[in-house]
mmCIF file with all atom_site columns, C-alpha atoms and ligand atoms in Angstrom:
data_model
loop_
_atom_site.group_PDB
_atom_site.id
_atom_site.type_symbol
_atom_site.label_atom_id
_atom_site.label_alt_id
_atom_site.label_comp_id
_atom_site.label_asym_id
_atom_site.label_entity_id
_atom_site.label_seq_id
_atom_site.pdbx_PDB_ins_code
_atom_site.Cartn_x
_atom_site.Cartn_y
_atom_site.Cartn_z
_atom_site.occupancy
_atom_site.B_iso_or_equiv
_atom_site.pdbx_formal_charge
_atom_site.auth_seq_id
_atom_site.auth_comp_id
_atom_site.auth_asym_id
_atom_site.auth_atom_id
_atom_site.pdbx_PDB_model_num
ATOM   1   C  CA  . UNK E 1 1   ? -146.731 -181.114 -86.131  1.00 0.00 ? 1   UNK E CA  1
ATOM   2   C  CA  . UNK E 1 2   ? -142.840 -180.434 -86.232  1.00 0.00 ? 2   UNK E CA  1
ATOM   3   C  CA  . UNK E 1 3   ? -141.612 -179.403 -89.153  1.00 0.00 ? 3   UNK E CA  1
ATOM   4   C  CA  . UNK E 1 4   ? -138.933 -182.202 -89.480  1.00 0.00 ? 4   UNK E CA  1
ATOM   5   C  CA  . UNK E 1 5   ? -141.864 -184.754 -89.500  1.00 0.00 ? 5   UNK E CA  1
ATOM   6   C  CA  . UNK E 1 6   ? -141.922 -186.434 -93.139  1.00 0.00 ? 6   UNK E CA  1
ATOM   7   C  CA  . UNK E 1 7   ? -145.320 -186.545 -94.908  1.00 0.00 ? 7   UNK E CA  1
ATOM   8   C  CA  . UNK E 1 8   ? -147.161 -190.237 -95.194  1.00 0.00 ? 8   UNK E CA  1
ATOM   9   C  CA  . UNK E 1 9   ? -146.767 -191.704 -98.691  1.00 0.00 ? 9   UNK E CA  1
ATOM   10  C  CA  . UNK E 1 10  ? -147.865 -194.292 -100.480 1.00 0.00 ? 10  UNK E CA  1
ATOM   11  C  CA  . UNK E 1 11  ? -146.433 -196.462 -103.150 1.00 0.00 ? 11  UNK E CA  1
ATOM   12  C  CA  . UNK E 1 12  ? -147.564 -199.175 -106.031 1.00 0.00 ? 12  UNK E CA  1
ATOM   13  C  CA  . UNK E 1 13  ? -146.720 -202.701 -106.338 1.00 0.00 ? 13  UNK E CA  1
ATOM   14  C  CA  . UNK E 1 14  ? -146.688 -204.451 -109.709 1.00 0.00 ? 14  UNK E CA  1
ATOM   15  C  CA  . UNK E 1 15  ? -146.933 -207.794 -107.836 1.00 0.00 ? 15  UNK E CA  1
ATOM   16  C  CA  . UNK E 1 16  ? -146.701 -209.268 -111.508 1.00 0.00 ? 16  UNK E CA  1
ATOM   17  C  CA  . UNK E 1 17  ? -142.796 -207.479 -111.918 1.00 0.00 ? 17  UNK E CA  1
ATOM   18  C  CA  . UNK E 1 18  ? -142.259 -206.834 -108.605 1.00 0.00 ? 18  UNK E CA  1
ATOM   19  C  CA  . UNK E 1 19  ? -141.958 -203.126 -109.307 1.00 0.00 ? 19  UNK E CA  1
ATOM   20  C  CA  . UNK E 1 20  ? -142.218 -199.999 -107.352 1.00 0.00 ? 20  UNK E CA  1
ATOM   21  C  CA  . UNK E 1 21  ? -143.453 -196.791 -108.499 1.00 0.00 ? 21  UNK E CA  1
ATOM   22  C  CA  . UNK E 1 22  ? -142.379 -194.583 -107.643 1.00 0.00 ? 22  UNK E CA  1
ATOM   23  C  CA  . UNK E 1 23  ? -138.821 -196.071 -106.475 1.00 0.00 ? 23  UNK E CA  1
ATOM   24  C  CA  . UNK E 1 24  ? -135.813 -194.215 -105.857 1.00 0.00 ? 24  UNK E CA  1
ATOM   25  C  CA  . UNK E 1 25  ? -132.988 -197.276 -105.268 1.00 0.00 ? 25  UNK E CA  1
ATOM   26  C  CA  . UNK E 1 26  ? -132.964 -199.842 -107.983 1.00 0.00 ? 26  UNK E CA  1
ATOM   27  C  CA  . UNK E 1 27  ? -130.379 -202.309 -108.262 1.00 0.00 ? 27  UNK E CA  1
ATOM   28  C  CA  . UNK E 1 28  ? -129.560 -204.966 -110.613 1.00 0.00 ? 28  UNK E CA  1
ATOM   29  C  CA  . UNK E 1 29  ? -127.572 -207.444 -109.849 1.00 0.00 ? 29  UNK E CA  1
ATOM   30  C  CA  . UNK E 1 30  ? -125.567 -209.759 -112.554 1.00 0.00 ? 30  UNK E CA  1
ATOM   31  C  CA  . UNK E 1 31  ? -123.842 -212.705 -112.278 1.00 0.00 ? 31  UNK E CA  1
ATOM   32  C  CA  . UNK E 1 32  ? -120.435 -210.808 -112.364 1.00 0.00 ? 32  UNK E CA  1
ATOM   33  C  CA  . UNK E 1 33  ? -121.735 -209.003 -109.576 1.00 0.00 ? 33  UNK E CA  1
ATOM   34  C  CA  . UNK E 1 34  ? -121.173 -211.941 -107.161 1.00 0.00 ? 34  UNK E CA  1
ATOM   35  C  CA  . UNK E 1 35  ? -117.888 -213.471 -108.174 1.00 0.00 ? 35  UNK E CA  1
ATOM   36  C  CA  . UNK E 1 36  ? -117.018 -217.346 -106.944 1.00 0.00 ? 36  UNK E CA  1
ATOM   37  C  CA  . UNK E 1 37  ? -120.366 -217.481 -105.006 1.00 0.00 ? 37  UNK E CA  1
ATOM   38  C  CA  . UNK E 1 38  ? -121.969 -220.400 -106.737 1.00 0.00 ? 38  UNK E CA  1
ATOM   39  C  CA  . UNK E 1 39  ? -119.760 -223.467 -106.300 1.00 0.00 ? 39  UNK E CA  1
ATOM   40  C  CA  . UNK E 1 40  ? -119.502 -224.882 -109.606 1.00 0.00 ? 40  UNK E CA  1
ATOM   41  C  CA  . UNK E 1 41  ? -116.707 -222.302 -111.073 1.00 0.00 ? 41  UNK E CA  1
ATOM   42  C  CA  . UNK E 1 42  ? -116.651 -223.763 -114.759 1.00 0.00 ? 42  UNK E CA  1
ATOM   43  C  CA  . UNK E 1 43  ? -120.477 -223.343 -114.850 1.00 0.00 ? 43  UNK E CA  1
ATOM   44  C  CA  . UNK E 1 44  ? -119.628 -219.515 -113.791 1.00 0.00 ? 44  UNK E CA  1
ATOM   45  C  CA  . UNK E 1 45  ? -117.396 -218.414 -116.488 1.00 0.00 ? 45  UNK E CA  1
ATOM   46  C  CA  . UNK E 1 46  ? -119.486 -220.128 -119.110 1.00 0.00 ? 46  UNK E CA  1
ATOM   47  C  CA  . UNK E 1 47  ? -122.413 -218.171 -118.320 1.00 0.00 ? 47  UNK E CA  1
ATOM   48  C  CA  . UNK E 1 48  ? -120.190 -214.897 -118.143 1.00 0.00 ? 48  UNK E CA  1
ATOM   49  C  CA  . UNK E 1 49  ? -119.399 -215.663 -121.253 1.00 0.00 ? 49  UNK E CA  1
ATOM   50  C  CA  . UNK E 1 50  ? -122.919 -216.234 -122.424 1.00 0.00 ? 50  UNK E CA  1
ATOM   51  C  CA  . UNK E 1 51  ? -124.213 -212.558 -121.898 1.00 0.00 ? 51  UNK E CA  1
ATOM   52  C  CA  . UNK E 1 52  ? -123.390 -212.321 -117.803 1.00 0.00 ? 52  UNK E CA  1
ATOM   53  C  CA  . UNK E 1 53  ? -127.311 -212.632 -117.089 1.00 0.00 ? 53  UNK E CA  1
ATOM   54  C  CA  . UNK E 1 54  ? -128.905 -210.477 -114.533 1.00 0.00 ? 54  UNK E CA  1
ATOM   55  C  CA  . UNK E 1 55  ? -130.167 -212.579 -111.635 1.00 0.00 ? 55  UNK E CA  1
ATOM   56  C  CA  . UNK E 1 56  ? -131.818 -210.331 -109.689 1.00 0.00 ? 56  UNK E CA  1
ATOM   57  C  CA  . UNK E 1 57  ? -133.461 -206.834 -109.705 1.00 0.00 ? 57  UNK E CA  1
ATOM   58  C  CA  . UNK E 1 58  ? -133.939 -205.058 -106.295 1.00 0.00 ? 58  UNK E CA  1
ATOM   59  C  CA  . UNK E 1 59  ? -136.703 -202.020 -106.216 1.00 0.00 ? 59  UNK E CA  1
ATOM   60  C  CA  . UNK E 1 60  ? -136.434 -200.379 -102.883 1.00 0.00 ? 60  UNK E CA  1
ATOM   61  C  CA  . UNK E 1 61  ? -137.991 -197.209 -101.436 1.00 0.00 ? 61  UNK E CA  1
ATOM   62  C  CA  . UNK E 1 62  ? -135.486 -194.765 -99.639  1.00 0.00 ? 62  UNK E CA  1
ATOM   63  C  CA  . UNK E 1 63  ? -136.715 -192.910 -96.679  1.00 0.00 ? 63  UNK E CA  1
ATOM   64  C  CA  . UNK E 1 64  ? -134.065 -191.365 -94.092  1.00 0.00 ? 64  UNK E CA  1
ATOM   65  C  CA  . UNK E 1 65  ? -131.217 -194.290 -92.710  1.00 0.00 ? 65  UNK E CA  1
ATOM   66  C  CA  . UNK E 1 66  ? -132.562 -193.320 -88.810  1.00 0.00 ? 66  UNK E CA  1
ATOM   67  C  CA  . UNK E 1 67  ? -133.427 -195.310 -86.258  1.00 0.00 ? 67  UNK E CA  1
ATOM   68  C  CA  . UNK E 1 68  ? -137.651 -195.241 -86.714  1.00 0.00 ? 68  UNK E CA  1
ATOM   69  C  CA  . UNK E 1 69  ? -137.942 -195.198 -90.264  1.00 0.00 ? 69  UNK E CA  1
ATOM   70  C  CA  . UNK E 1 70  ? -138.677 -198.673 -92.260  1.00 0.00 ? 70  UNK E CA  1
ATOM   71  C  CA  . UNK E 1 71  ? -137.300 -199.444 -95.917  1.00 0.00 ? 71  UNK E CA  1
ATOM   72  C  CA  . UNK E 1 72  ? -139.505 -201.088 -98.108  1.00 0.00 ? 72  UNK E CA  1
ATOM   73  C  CA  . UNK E 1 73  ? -138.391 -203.317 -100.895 1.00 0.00 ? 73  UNK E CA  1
ATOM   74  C  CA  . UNK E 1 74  ? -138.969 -205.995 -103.249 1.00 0.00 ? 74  UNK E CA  1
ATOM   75  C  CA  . UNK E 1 75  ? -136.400 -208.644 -104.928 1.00 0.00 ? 75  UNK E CA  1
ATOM   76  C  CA  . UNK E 1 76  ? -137.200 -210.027 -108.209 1.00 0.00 ? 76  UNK E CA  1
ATOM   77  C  CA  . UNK E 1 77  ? -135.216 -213.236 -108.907 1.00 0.00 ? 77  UNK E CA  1
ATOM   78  C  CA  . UNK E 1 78  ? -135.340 -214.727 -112.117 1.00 0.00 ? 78  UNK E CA  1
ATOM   79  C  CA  . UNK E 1 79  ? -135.750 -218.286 -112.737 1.00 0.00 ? 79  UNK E CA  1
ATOM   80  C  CA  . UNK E 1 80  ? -132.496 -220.069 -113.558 1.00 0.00 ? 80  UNK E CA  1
ATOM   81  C  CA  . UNK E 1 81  ? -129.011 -222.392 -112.653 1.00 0.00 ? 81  UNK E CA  1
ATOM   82  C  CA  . UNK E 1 82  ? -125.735 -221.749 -112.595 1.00 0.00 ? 82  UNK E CA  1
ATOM   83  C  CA  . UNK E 1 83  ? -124.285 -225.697 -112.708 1.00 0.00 ? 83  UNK E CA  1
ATOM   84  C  CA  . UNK E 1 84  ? -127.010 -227.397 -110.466 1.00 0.00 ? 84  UNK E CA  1
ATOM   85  C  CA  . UNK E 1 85  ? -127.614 -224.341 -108.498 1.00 0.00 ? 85  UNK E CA  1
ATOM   86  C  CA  . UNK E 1 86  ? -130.644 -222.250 -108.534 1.00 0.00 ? 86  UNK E CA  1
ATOM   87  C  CA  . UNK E 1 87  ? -130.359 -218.711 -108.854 1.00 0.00 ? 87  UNK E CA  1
ATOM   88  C  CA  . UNK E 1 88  ? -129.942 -216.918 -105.878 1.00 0.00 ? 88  UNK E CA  1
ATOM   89  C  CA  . UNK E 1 89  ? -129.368 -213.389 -103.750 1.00 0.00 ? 89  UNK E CA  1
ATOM   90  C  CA  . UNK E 1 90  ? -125.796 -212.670 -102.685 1.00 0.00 ? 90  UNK E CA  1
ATOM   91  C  CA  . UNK E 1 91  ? -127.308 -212.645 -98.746  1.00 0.00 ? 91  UNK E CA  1
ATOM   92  C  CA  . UNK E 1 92  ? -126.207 -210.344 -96.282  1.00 0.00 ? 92  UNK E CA  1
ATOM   93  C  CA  . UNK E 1 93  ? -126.019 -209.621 -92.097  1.00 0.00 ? 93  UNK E CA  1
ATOM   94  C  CA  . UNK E 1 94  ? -127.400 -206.886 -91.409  1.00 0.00 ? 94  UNK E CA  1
ATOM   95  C  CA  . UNK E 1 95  ? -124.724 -204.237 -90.200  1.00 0.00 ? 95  UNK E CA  1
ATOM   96  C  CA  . UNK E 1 96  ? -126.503 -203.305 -87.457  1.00 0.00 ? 96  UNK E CA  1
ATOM   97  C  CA  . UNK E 1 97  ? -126.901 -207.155 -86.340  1.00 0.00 ? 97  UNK E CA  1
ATOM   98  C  CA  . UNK E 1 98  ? -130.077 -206.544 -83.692  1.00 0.00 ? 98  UNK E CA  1
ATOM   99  C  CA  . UNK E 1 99  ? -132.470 -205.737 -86.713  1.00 0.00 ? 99  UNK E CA  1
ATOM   100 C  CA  . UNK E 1 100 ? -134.758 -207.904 -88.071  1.00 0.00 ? 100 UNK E CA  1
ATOM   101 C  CA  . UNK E 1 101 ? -136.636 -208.379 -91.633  1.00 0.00 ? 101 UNK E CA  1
ATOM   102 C  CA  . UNK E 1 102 ? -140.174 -209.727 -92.957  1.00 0.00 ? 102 UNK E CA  1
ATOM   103 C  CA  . UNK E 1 103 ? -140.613 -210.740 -96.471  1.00 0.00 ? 103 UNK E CA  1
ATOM   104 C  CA  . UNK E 1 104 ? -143.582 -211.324 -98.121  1.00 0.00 ? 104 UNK E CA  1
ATOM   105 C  CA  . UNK E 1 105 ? -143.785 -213.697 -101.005 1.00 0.00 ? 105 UNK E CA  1
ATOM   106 C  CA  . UNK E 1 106 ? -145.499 -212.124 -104.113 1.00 0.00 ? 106 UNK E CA  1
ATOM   107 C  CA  . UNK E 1 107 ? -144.840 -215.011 -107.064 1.00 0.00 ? 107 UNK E CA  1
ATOM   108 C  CA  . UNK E 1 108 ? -143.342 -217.951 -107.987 1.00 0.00 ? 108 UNK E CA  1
ATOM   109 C  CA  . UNK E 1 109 ? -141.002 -220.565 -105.464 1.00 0.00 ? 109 UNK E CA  1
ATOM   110 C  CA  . UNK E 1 110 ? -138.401 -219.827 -103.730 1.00 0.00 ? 110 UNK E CA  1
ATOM   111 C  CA  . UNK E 1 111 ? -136.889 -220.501 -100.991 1.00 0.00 ? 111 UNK E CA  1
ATOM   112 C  CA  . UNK E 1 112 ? -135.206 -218.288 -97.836  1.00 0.00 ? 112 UNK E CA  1
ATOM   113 C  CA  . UNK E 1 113 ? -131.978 -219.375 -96.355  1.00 0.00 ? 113 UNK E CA  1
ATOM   114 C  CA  . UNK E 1 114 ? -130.958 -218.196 -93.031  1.00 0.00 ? 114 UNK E CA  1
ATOM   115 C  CA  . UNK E 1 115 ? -127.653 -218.545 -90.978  1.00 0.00 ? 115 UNK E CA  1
ATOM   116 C  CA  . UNK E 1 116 ? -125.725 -217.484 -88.190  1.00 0.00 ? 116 UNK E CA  1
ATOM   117 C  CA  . UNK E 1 117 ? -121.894 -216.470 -87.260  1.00 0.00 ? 117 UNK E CA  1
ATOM   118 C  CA  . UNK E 1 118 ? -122.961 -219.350 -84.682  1.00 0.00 ? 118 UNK E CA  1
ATOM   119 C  CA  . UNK E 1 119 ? -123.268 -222.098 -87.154  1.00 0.00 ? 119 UNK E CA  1
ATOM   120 C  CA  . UNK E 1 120 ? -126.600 -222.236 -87.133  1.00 0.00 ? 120 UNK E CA  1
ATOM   121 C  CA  . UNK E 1 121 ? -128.871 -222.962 -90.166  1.00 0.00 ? 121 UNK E CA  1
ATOM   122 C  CA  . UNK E 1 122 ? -132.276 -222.688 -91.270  1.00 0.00 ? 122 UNK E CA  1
ATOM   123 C  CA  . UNK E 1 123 ? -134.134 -222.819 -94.890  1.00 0.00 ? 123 UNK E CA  1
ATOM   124 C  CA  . UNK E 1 124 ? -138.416 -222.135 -95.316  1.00 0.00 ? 124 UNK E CA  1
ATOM   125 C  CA  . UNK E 1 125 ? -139.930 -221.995 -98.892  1.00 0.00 ? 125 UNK E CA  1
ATOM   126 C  CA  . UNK E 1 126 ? -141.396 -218.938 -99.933  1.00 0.00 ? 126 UNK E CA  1
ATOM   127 C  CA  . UNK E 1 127 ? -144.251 -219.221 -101.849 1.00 0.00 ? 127 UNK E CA  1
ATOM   128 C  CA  . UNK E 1 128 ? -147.001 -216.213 -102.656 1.00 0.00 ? 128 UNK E CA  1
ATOM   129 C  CA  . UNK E 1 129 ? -149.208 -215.822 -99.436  1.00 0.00 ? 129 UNK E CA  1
ATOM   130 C  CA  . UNK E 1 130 ? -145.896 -217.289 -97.360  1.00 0.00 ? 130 UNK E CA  1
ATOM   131 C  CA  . UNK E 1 131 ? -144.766 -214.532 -94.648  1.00 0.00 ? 131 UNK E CA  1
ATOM   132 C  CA  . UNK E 1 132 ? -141.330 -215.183 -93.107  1.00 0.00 ? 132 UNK E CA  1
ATOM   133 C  CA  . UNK E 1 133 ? -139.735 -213.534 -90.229  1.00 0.00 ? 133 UNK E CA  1
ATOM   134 C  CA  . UNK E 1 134 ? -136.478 -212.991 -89.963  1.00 0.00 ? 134 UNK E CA  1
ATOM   135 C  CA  . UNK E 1 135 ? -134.662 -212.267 -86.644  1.00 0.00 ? 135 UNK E CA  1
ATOM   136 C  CA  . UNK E 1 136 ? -132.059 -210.178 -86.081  1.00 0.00 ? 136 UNK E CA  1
ATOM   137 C  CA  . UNK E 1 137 ? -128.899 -211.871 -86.065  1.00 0.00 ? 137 UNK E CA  1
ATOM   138 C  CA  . UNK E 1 138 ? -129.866 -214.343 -88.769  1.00 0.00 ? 138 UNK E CA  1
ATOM   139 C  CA  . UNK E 1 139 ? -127.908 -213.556 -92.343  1.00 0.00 ? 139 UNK E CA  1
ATOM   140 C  CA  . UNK E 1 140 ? -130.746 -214.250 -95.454  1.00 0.00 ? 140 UNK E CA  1
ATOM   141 C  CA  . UNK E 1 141 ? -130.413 -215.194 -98.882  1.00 0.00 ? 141 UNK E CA  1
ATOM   142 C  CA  . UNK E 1 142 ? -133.206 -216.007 -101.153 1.00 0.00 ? 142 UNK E CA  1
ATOM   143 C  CA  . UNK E 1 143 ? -133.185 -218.764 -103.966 1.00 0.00 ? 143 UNK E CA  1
ATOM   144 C  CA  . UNK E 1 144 ? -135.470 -219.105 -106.663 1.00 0.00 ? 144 UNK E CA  1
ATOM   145 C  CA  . UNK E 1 145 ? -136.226 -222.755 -106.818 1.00 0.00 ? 145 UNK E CA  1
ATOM   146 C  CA  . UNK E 1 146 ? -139.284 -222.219 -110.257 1.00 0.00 ? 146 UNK E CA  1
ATOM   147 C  CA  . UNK E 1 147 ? -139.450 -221.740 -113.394 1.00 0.00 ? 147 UNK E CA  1
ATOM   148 C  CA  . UNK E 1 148 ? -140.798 -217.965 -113.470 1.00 0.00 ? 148 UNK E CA  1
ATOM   149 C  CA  . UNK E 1 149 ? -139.520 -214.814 -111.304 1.00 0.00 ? 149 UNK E CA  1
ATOM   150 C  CA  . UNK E 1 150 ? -139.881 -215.478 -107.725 1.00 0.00 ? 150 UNK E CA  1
ATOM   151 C  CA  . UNK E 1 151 ? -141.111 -212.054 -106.229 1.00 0.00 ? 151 UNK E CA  1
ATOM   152 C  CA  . UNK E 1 152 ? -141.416 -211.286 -103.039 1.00 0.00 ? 152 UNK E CA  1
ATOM   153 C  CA  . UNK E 1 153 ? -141.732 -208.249 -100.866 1.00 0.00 ? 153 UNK E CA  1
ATOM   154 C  CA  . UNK E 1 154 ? -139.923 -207.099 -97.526  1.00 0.00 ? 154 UNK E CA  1
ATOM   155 C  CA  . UNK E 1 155 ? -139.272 -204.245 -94.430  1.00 0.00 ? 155 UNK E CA  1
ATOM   156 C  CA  . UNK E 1 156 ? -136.888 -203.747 -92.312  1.00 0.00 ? 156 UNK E CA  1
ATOM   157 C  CA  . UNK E 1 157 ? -135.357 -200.860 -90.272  1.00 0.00 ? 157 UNK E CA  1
ATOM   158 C  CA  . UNK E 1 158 ? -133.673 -198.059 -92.476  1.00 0.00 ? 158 UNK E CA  1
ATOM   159 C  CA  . UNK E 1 159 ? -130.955 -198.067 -89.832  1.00 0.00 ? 159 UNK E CA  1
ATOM   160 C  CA  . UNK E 1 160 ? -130.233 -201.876 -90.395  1.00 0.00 ? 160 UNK E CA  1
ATOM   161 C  CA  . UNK E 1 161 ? -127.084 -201.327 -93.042  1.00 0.00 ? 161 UNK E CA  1
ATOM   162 C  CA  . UNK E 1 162 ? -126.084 -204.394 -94.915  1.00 0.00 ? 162 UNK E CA  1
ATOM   163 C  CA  . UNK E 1 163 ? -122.979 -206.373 -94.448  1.00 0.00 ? 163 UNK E CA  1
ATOM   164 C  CA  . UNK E 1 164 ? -121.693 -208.608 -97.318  1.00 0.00 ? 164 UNK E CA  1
ATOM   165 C  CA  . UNK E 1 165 ? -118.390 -209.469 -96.734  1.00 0.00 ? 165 UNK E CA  1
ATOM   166 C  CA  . UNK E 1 166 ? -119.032 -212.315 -93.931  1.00 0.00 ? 166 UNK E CA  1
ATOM   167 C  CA  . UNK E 1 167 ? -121.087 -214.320 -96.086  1.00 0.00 ? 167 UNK E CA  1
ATOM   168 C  CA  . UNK E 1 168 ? -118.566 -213.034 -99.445  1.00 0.00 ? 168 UNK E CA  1
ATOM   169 C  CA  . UNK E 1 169 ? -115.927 -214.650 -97.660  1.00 0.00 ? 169 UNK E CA  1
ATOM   170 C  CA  . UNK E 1 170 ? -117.284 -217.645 -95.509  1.00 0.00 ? 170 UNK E CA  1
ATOM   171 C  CA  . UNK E 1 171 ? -120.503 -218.776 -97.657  1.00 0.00 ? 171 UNK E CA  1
ATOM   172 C  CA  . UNK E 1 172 ? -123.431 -220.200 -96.193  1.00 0.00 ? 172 UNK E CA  1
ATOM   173 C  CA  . UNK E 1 173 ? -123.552 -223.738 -94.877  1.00 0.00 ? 173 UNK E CA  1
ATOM   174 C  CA  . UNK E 1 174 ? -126.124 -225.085 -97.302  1.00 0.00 ? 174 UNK E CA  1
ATOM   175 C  CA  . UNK E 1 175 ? -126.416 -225.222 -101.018 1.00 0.00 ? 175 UNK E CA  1
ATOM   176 C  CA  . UNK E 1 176 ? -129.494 -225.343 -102.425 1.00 0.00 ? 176 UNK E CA  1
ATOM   177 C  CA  . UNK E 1 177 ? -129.208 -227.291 -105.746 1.00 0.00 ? 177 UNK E CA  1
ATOM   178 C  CA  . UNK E 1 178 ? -131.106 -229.313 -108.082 1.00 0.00 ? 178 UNK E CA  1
ATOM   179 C  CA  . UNK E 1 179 ? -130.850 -233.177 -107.901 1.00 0.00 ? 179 UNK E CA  1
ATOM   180 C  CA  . UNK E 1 180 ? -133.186 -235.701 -109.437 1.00 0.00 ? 180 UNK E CA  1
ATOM   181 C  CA  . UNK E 1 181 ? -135.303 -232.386 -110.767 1.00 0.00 ? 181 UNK E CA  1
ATOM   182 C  CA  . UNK E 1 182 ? -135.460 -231.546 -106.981 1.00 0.00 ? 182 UNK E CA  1
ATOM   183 C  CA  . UNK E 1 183 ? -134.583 -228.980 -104.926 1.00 0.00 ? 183 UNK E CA  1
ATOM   184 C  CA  . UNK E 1 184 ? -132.160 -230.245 -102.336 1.00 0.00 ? 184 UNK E CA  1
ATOM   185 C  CA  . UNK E 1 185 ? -130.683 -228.728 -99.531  1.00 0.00 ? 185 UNK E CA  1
ATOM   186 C  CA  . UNK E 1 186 ? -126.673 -230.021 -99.701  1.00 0.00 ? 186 UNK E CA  1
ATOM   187 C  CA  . UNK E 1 187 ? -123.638 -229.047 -97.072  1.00 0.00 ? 187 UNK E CA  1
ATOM   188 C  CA  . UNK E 1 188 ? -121.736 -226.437 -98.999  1.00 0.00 ? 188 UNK E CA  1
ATOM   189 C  CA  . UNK E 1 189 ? -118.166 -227.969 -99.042  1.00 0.00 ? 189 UNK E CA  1
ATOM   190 C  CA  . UNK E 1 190 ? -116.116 -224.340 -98.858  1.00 0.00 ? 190 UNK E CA  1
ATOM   191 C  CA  . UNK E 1 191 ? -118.205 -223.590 -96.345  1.00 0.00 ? 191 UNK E CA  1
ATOM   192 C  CA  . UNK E 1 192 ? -116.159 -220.821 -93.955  1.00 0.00 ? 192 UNK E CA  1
ATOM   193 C  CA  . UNK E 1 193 ? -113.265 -220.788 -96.271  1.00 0.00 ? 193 UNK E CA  1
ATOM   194 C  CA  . UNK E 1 194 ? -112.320 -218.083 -98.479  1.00 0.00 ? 194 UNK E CA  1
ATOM   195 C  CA  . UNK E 1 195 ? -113.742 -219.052 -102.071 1.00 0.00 ? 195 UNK E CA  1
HETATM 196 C  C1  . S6P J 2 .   ? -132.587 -206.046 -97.499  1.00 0.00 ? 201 S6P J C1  1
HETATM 197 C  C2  . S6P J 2 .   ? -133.367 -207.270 -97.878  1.00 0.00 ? 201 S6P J C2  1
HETATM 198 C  C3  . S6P J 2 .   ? -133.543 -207.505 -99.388  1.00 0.00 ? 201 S6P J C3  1
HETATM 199 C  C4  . S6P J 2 .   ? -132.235 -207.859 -100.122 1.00 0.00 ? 201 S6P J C4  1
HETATM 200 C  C5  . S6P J 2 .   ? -132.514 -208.310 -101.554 1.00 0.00 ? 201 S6P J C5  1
HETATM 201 C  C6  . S6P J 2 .   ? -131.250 -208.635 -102.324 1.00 0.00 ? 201 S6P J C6  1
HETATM 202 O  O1  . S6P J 2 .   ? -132.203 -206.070 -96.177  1.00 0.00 ? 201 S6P J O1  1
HETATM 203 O  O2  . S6P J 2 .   ? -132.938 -208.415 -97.225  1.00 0.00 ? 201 S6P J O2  1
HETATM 204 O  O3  . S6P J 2 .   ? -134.094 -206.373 -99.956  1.00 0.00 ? 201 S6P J O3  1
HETATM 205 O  O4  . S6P J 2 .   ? -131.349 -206.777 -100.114 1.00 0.00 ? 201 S6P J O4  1
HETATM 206 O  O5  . S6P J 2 .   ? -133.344 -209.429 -101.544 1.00 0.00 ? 201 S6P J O5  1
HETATM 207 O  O6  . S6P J 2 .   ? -130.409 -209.485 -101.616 1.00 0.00 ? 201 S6P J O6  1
HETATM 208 P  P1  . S6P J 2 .   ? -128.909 -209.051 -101.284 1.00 0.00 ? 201 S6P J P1  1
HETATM 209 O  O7  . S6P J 2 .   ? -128.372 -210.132 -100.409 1.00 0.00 ? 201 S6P J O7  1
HETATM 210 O  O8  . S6P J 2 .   ? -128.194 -208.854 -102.567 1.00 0.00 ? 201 S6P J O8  1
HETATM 211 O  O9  . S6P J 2 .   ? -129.029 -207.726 -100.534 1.00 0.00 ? 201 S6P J O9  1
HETATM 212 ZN ZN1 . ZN  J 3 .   ? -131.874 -207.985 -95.209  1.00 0.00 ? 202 ZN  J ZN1 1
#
């Protein structure tokens, strides 16, 4: 065996937290962490000024960013609204556009959100059992549509990079808010505008 070959591993899931041990990229992401991307603005501040909650928590397990290698990583979204809208993932392109993503879902209901630079939209709930692929050139974002952490578990190529600042700046064509108790799918109105 070459000596650059890395050694098999293995990891463990806490499919209760959604945590990875051992885990060597955690993030945390707060609501001041994604500035004007939930519509209602008012509803924004106020919960800054309530404590700035953290939405989600991202447990992910770095290997080498090459071409071959796969990143594995679970999202923890915790249950909540900011205005009508359910608390969701910042979603992304992947920089490298040709790369494509499965999650798994691990707890609680959610939803995934796809679009493309094309216009085109999709949304799939995410439930635990559900497995969703994700082609390449299809940006994600995951909402959590319950009442307890939505979990769920994905892999995708460590080359794939992420690329924020096209859905930062043009949004994604569908809001998923609550209406009637319901989760409803409703056309974002700022959609492709700067927020
Ligand atoms: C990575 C993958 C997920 C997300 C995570 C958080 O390609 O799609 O691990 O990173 O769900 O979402 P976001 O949009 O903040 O990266
Ligand atoms: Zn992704």
């Amino acid at each position: 065996m070459p000596m650059n070959h890395m050694q098999p591993f293995s990891l463990e899931l806490d499919f209760q937290t959604g945590i990875i041990r051992p885990c060597n990229n955690y993030i945390e992401r707060r609501l001041s962490d994604m500035p004007g991307m939930y519509a209602d603005h008012e509803a924004e501040q106020k919960a800054l000024q309530g404590g700035d909650p953290v939405i989600y928590q991202v447990h992910q397990y770095d290997v080498p960013n090459e071409n071959g290698h796969l990143l594995v990583v679970t999202s923890t979204i915790h249950a909540g609204k900011i205005g009508d809208e359910y608390h969701m993932t910042k979603g992304h392109y992947h920089a490298r556009r040709d790369t494509a993503e499965v999650y798994v879902g691990l707890q609680g209901q959610g939803y995934l959100l796809l679009c493309t630079e094309e216009g085109g939209f999709e949304s799939m709930p995410v439930v635990p059992g559900t497995i969703t692929y994700i082609p390449p050139y299809w940006a994600h974002r995951t909402v959590n549509v319950g009442s307890e952490d939505f979990i769920f578990f994905g892999v995708y190529p460590a080359d794939a990079g992420h690329d924020y600042g096209t859905i930062e700046s043009e949004g994604f064509p569908m809001l998923l808010v609550q209406r009637d108790g319901v989760p409803t799918l409703v056309p974002n109105p700022t959609y492709g505008r700067p927020a």
